[in-house]
Amino acid sequence: MMDYQAMLGLAAPLAVGLAAIGSGLGIGRAVGSAMEAMGRQPEAAGKIQTAMIIGAAFIEALTIYVFIVYILASGKIGTH
């Protein structure tokens, strides 16, 4: 039977990896859609680019939050 530290040691890196994959896919989709929109409406490129950068920052923040939780959780591994 696995104790909680073993489960935490398995789950924490998996969570970081899943968050990184999700953020990568999200940023890729957001930037791709923004590039298509800029291609269709070049006169609105400035507004679209600003919205894209803000959206990418929010998407990337999710990965940073998960990484911080990973750092905090990894401090609990191996301690009794």
N, CA, C and O atoms as a MOPAC input file, in Angstrom:
PM7 MOZYME 1SCF
protein

 N      0.84400 1    -1.17700 1     0.00000 1
 C      0.00000 1     0.00000 1     0.00000 1
 C      0.89200 1     1.24400 1     0.00000 1
 O      1.88600 1     1.32000 1     0.72200 1
 N      0.50700 1     2.21500 1    -0.83200 1
 C      1.28900 1     3.44700 1    -0.94500 1
 C      0.89600 1     4.41100 1     0.16500 1
 O     -0.28300 1     4.56700 1     0.48500 1
 N      1.89300 1     5.04900 1     0.74100 1
 C      1.58100 1     6.08600 1     1.70700 1
 C      1.42300 1     7.41600 1     0.97600 1
 O      1.67900 1     7.50400 1    -0.22500 1
 N      1.00900 1     8.43300 1     1.69300 1
 C      0.70800 1     9.70500 1     1.02500 1
 C      1.95700 1    10.36100 1     0.45900 1
 O      1.86300 1    11.09600 1    -0.52400 1
 N      3.11800 1    10.12000 1     1.04400 1
 C      4.34200 1    10.72200 1     0.51200 1
 C      4.70700 1    10.12100 1    -0.83800 1
 O      5.16700 1    10.83000 1    -1.73300 1
 N      4.50400 1     8.83300 1    -0.98400 1
 C      4.77100 1     8.19900 1    -2.28300 1
 C      3.80100 1     8.69700 1    -3.33300 1
 O      4.18600 1     8.95100 1    -4.47400 1
 N      2.53200 1     8.83800 1    -2.94600 1
 C      1.53900 1     9.36500 1    -3.89300 1
 C      1.85000 1    10.81300 1    -4.25000 1
 O      1.69800 1    11.21900 1    -5.40200 1
 N      2.29000 1    11.59600 1    -3.25400 1
 C      2.65500 1    12.98900 1    -3.51000 1
 C      3.87800 1    13.06100 1    -4.41200 1
 O      3.95800 1    13.91900 1    -5.29100 1
 N      4.82100 1    12.16700 1    -4.19900 1
 C      6.01200 1    12.12900 1    -5.04000 1
 C      5.70600 1    11.74200 1    -6.47000 1
 O      6.43200 1    12.13300 1    -7.38500 1
 N      4.65100 1    10.98500 1    -6.67900 1
 C      4.23400 1    10.61700 1    -8.03100 1
 C      3.33900 1    11.68600 1    -8.65000 1
 O      3.47500 1    12.00500 1    -9.83100 1
 N      2.43400 1    12.23400 1    -7.86200 1
 C      1.43300 1    13.15700 1    -8.40200 1
 C      1.99500 1    14.55000 1    -8.67700 1
 O      1.58300 1    15.19200 1    -9.64300 1
 N      2.91300 1    15.02500 1    -7.86300 1
 C      3.40000 1    16.39700 1    -8.02700 1
 C      4.10600 1    16.61600 1    -9.37500 1
 O      3.77900 1    17.57900 1   -10.06900 1
 N      5.04800 1    15.77200 1    -9.76600 1
 C      5.66200 1    15.98800 1   -11.08900 1
 C      4.68700 1    15.77500 1   -12.23700 1
 O      4.78300 1    16.44200 1   -13.26700 1
 N      3.74000 1    14.83900 1   -12.06500 1
 C      2.73500 1    14.64900 1   -13.11100 1
 C      1.87400 1    15.89300 1   -13.27600 1
 O      1.52600 1    16.26800 1   -14.39600 1
 N      1.53200 1    16.53200 1   -12.16700 1
 C      0.71800 1    17.74600 1   -12.23400 1
 C      1.46500 1    18.86100 1   -12.94800 1
 O      0.87300 1    19.59000 1   -13.74400 1
 N      2.75500 1    19.00500 1   -12.67500 1
 C      3.54200 1    20.03600 1   -13.35200 1
 C      3.61500 1    19.73900 1   -14.84800 1
 O      3.49200 1    20.64700 1   -15.67000 1
 N      3.81300 1    18.48200 1   -15.19600 1
 C      3.88800 1    18.11500 1   -16.60400 1
 C      2.57400 1    18.34500 1   -17.33200 1
 O      2.56400 1    18.85000 1   -18.45500 1
 N      1.46400 1    17.97700 1   -16.69700 1
 C      0.15700 1    18.20300 1   -17.32500 1
 C     -0.13100 1    19.68600 1   -17.47400 1
 O     -0.67200 1    20.11500 1   -18.49300 1
 N      0.22700 1    20.47200 1   -16.46400 1
 C      0.01200 1    21.92200 1   -16.56000 1
 C      0.85700 1    22.52500 1   -17.67400 1
 O      0.39500 1    23.40700 1   -18.39700 1
 N      2.08700 1    22.05700 1   -17.81400 1
 C      2.95500 1    22.57500 1   -18.87500 1
 C      2.41400 1    22.20000 1   -20.25600 1
 O      2.44100 1    23.01200 1   -21.18100 1
 N      1.92600 1    20.97100 1   -20.38700 1
 C      1.34400 1    20.55100 1   -21.67000 1
 C      0.10000 1    21.37400 1   -21.98400 1
 O     -0.07700 1    21.83900 1   -23.10900 1
 N     -0.76300 1    21.55100 1   -20.98000 1
 C     -1.97800 1    22.33200 1   -21.19400 1
 C     -1.67800 1    23.78100 1   -21.53200 1
 O     -2.31100 1    24.36000 1   -22.41500 1
 N     -0.72100 1    24.36300 1   -20.83900 1
 C     -0.35500 1    25.74700 1   -21.13300 1
 C      0.26100 1    25.86900 1   -22.52400 1
 O     -0.01700 1    26.82300 1   -23.25000 1
 N      1.08500 1    24.91500 1   -22.88600 1
 C      1.69300 1    24.95200 1   -24.21000 1
 C      0.65300 1    24.86400 1   -25.31500 1
 O      0.71600 1    25.59500 1   -26.30300 1
 N     -0.30700 1    23.95800 1   -25.13700 1
 C     -1.37900 1    23.83800 1   -26.12500 1
 C     -2.23400 1    25.09700 1   -26.15500 1
 O     -2.62700 1    25.55700 1   -27.22800 1
 N     -2.52400 1    25.65500 1   -24.98500 1
 C     -3.33900 1    26.86100 1   -24.91600 1
 C     -2.66300 1    28.05800 1   -25.55100 1
 O     -3.29400 1    28.81300 1   -26.29100 1
 N     -1.39000 1    28.23500 1   -25.26900 1
 C     -0.65700 1    29.35600 1   -25.86700 1
 C     -0.53900 1    29.16800 1   -27.37300 1
 O     -0.67700 1    30.12600 1   -28.13500 1
 N     -0.28900 1    27.95400 1   -27.79600 1
 C     -0.19700 1    27.68900 1   -29.22400 1
 C     -1.50000 1    28.00200 1   -29.94900 1
 O     -1.49600 1    28.59600 1   -31.02700 1
 N     -2.59800 1    27.60200 1   -29.35400 1
 C     -3.89600 1    27.88600 1   -29.97400 1
 C     -4.19600 1    29.37900 1   -29.96000 1
 O     -4.68100 1    29.92300 1   -30.95200 1
 N     -3.91100 1    30.04900 1   -28.84100 1
 C     -4.19900 1    31.48900 1   -28.72700 1
 C     -3.36700 1    32.29100 1   -29.72200 1
 O     -3.88600 1    33.17900 1   -30.39900 1
 N     -2.09600 1    31.98100 1   -29.80600 1
 C     -1.22400 1    32.72800 1   -30.72200 1
 C     -1.59000 1    32.42100 1   -32.17200 1
 O     -1.59600 1    33.31900 1   -33.01400 1
 N     -1.89300 1    31.15800 1   -32.46600 1
 C     -2.29900 1    30.80200 1   -33.82600 1
 C     -3.56300 1    31.53000 1   -34.25200 1
 O     -3.65300 1    32.03500 1   -35.37000 1
 N     -4.53500 1    31.58100 1   -33.35500 1
 C     -5.77600 1    32.28900 1   -33.67100 1
 C     -5.53400 1    33.78600 1   -33.81300 1
 O     -6.13300 1    34.43600 1   -34.67000 1
 N     -4.66600 1    34.32800 1   -32.98200 1
 C     -4.36100 1    35.75900 1   -33.08100 1
 C     -3.66400 1    36.07100 1   -34.40200 1
 O     -3.93800 1    37.10000 1   -35.01900 1
 N     -2.77600 1    35.19700 1   -34.83500 1
 C     -2.09300 1    35.42000 1   -36.10900 1
 C     -3.08100 1    35.37200 1   -37.27900 1
 O     -2.98400 1    36.16800 1   -38.21300 1
 N     -4.02800 1    34.43700 1   -37.22200 1
 C     -5.05500 1    34.38500 1   -38.25900 1
 C     -5.89800 1    35.65200 1   -38.25800 1
 O     -6.21700 1    36.18900 1   -39.31900 1
 N     -6.26300 1    36.13300 1   -37.06600 1
 C     -7.07300 1    37.34800 1   -36.96900 1
 C     -6.30100 1    38.55700 1   -37.49100 1
 O     -6.86900 1    39.42200 1   -38.15900 1
 N     -5.01000 1    38.61500 1   -37.18700 1
 C     -4.19400 1    39.73300 1   -37.68800 1
 C     -4.05700 1    39.66400 1   -39.20700 1
 O     -3.98800 1    40.69500 1   -39.87600 1
 N     -4.01700 1    38.45800 1   -39.74400 1
 C     -3.94000 1    38.30400 1   -41.19300 1
 C     -5.21800 1    38.74400 1   -41.88300 1
 O     -5.18100 1    39.29400 1   -42.98400 1
 N     -6.36400 1    38.49900 1   -41.22700 1
 C     -7.64700 1    38.88800 1   -41.80900 1
 C     -7.90400 1    40.38500 1   -41.65400 1
 O     -8.45600 1    41.02100 1   -42.55200 1
 N     -7.49900 1    40.95000 1   -40.49900 1
 C     -7.73200 1    42.37200 1   -40.22900 1
 C     -6.42200 1    43.03100 1   -39.80400 1
 O     -6.19200 1    43.21400 1   -38.60800 1
 N     -5.58100 1    43.38300 1   -40.72900 1
 C     -4.28800 1    43.97900 1   -40.36200 1
 C     -4.42400 1    45.32000 1   -39.64500 1
 O     -3.53700 1    45.70600 1   -38.88400 1
 N     -5.53100 1    46.03600 1   -39.88300 1
 C     -5.71500 1    47.31700 1   -39.21300 1
 C     -5.96200 1    47.14800 1   -37.71200 1
 O     -5.73900 1    48.09700 1   -36.96000 1
 N     -6.40300 1    46.00600 1   -37.26000 1
 C     -6.65300 1    45.74900 1   -35.83800 1
 C     -5.52700 1    44.94800 1   -35.19800 1
 O     -5.70900 1    44.38900 1   -34.11700 1
 N     -4.37400 1    44.88400 1   -35.84400 1
 C     -3.28200 1    44.04000 1   -35.34200 1
 C     -2.80200 1    44.47300 1   -33.95900 1
 O     -2.45600 1    43.63000 1   -33.13100 1
 N     -2.77800 1    45.77500 1   -33.70600 1
 C     -2.31400 1    46.25900 1   -32.40300 1
 C     -3.19800 1    45.80100 1   -31.26200 1
 O     -2.70500 1    45.34700 1   -30.23000 1
 N     -4.50100 1    45.91700 1   -31.44500 1
 C     -5.43900 1    45.49100 1   -30.39800 1
 C     -5.40100 1    43.98100 1   -30.21500 1
 O     -5.43800 1    43.48700 1   -29.08800 1
 N     -5.32900 1    43.25700 1   -31.31200 1
 C     -5.30000 1    41.79300 1   -31.22500 1
 C     -4.01700 1    41.33200 1   -30.53700 1
 O     -4.03900 1    40.41200 1   -29.72000 1
 N     -2.91100 1    41.97200 1   -30.87000 1
 C     -1.63300 1    41.58800 1   -30.26400 1
 C     -1.62600 1    41.84800 1   -28.76800 1
 O     -1.11000 1    41.03900 1   -27.99700 1
 N     -2.19900 1    42.98000 1   -28.35100 1
 C     -2.26100 1    43.28100 1   -26.92000 1
 C     -3.10200 1    42.23900 1   -26.19100 1
 O     -2.70100 1    41.74000 1   -25.13900 1
 N     -4.26100 1    41.91200 1   -26.74600 1
 C     -5.12000 1    40.89300 1   -26.12300 1
 C     -4.43100 1    39.54100 1   -26.09700 1
 O     -4.57300 1    38.79100 1   -25.13200 1
 N     -3.68500 1    39.22000 1   -27.15100 1
 C     -2.97700 1    37.94400 1   -27.20300 1
 C     -1.90700 1    37.86500 1   -26.12200 1
 O     -1.75000 1    36.83100 1   -25.47300 1
 N     -1.17100 1    38.95500 1   -25.92900 1
 C     -0.11000 1    38.95200 1   -24.91800 1
 C     -0.69100 1    38.82900 1   -23.51400 1
 O     -0.15500 1    38.09800 1   -22.68100 1
 N     -1.79200 1    39.54700 1   -23.24700 1
 C     -2.42800 1    39.43500 1   -21.92900 1
 C     -2.95500 1    38.01800 1   -21.71500 1
 O     -2.79900 1    37.45800 1   -20.63000 1
 N     -3.57000 1    37.43900 1   -22.73200 1
 C     -4.06700 1    36.07000 1   -22.62100 1
 C     -2.95100 1    35.06700 1   -22.41100 1
 O     -3.08600 1    34.13800 1   -21.61400 1
 N     -1.84700 1    35.25000 1   -23.12300 1
 C     -0.70700 1    34.34000 1   -22.95300 1
 C     -0.12200 1    34.45200 1   -21.54900 1
 O      0.32800 1    33.45800 1   -20.97700 1
 N     -0.13000 1    35.66000 1   -20.99600 1
 C      0.37800 1    35.83300 1   -19.63400 1
 C     -0.50600 1    35.09500 1   -18.62700 1
 O     -0.00100 1    34.46300 1   -17.70000 1
 N     -1.82300 1    35.17700 1   -18.81000 1
 C     -2.72600 1    34.45200 1   -17.90600 1
 C     -2.55800 1    32.94100 1   -18.05900 1
 O     -2.58900 1    32.21200 1   -17.06700 1
 N     -2.38500 1    32.47500 1   -19.26900 1
 C     -2.20000 1    31.04000 1   -19.50300 1
 C     -0.89300 1    30.57400 1   -18.85700 1
 O     -0.84800 1    29.51900 1   -18.22400 1
 N      0.15100 1    31.35600 1   -19.02000 1
 C      1.44600 1    30.98300 1   -18.45500 1
 C      1.42800 1    31.06200 1   -16.93100 1
 O      2.14900 1    30.32000 1   -16.26400 1
 N      0.60900 1    31.95800 1   -16.37600 1
 C      0.51100 1    32.06100 1   -14.91700 1
 C      0.01200 1    30.76500 1   -14.29800 1
 O      0.40600 1    30.41600 1   -13.18500 1
 N     -0.85000 1    30.05100 1   -15.00800 1
 C     -1.34100 1    28.76900 1   -14.49500 1
 C     -0.18200 1    27.79500 1   -14.27300 1
 O     -0.12400 1    27.11700 1   -13.24800 1
 N      0.72000 1    27.73300 1   -15.21800 1
 C      1.87300 1    26.84500 1   -15.07200 1
 C      2.75700 1    27.28800 1   -13.91000 1
 O      3.28800 1    26.45600 1   -13.17500 1
 N      2.91100 1    28.58200 1   -13.74800 1
 C      3.73600 1    29.08500 1   -12.65000 1
 C      3.09500 1    28.73800 1   -11.30800 1
 O      3.79500 1    28.36100 1   -10.36700 1
 N      1.76100 1    28.86400 1   -11.21100 1
 C      1.07800 1    28.48900 1    -9.96600 1
 C      1.28000 1    27.01200 1    -9.65400 1
 O      1.54400 1    26.65100 1    -8.50700 1
 N      1.16100 1    26.16600 1   -10.65300 1
 C      1.35700 1    24.72900 1   -10.43500 1
 C      2.79200 1    24.45300 1   -10.02500 1
 O      3.03900 1    23.60400 1    -9.16800 1
 N      3.74100 1    25.16000 1   -10.62700 1
 C      5.13900 1    24.94800 1   -10.26100 1
 C      5.39400 1    25.37300 1    -8.81200 1
 O      6.16300 1    24.72200 1    -8.10400 1
 N      4.75900 1    26.45300 1    -8.37200 1
 C      4.90400 1    26.88000 1    -6.97500 1
 C      4.30900 1    25.83700 1    -6.03800 1
 O      4.89200 1    25.53000 1    -4.99800 1
 N      3.15200 1    25.29000 1    -6.40100 1
 C      2.54700 1    24.23500 1    -5.58300 1
 C      3.46400 1    23.01700 1    -5.55200 1
 O      3.60200 1    22.36900 1    -4.51500 1
 N      4.08800 1    22.70300 1    -6.68100 1
 C      5.02700 1    21.57900 1    -6.72800 1
 C      6.19300 1    21.80300 1    -5.76900 1
 O      6.58900 1    20.89200 1    -5.04200 1
 N      6.73600 1    23.01400 1    -5.77000 1
 C      7.85200 1    23.31300 1    -4.87400 1
 C      7.41700 1    23.16900 1    -3.41900 1
 O      8.14100 1    22.60500 1    -2.59900 1
 N      6.22100 1    23.68500 1    -3.10500 1
 C      5.72300 1    23.56200 1    -1.73200 1
 C      5.44600 1    22.11200 1    -1.36900 1
 O      5.74200 1    21.68600 1    -0.25300 1
 N      4.87500 1    21.34400 1    -2.30600 1
 C      4.55800 1    19.94500 1    -2.02900 1
 C      5.81300 1    19.09300 1    -1.93800 1
 O      5.85800 1    18.14000 1    -1.15900 1
 N      6.83600 1    19.42200 1    -2.72600 1
 C      8.05800 1    18.62000 1    -2.67100 1
 C      8.77000 1    18.78800 1    -1.34300 1
 O      9.56800 1    17.93200 1    -0.96000 1
 N      8.50300 1    19.85600 1    -0.64400 1
 C      9.06400 1    20.00900 1     0.70100 1
 C      8.44100 1    19.05500 1     1.70500 1
 O      9.02800 1    18.78400 1     2.75300 1
 N      7.25700 1    18.54500 1     1.39300 1
 C      6.56700 1    17.60100 1     2.28100 1
 C      6.98800 1    16.15900 1     2.03400 1
 O      6.70900 1    15.28000 1     2.84900 1
 N      7.66300 1    15.91300 1     0.90500 1
 C      8.06600 1    14.55200 1     0.57100 1
 C      9.30500 1    14.18500 1     1.37800 1
 O     10.28800 1    14.92500 1     1.39900 1
 N      9.24700 1    13.06900 1     2.02300 1
 C     10.40300 1    12.58100 1     2.75600 1
 C     10.48700 1    13.07800 1     4.18300 1
 O     11.43400 1    12.74000 1     4.89300 1
 N      9.51700 1    13.87400 1     4.62700 1
 C      9.51000 1    14.33800 1     6.01600 1
 C      8.41800 1    13.59300 1     6.77000 1
 O      7.38100 1    13.25500 1     6.20000 1
 N      8.64600 1    13.34500 1     8.01600 1
 C      7.62600 1    12.67400 1     8.84900 1
 C      7.21600 1    13.55600 1     9.97700 1
 O      6.37100 1    13.17100 1    10.78600 1

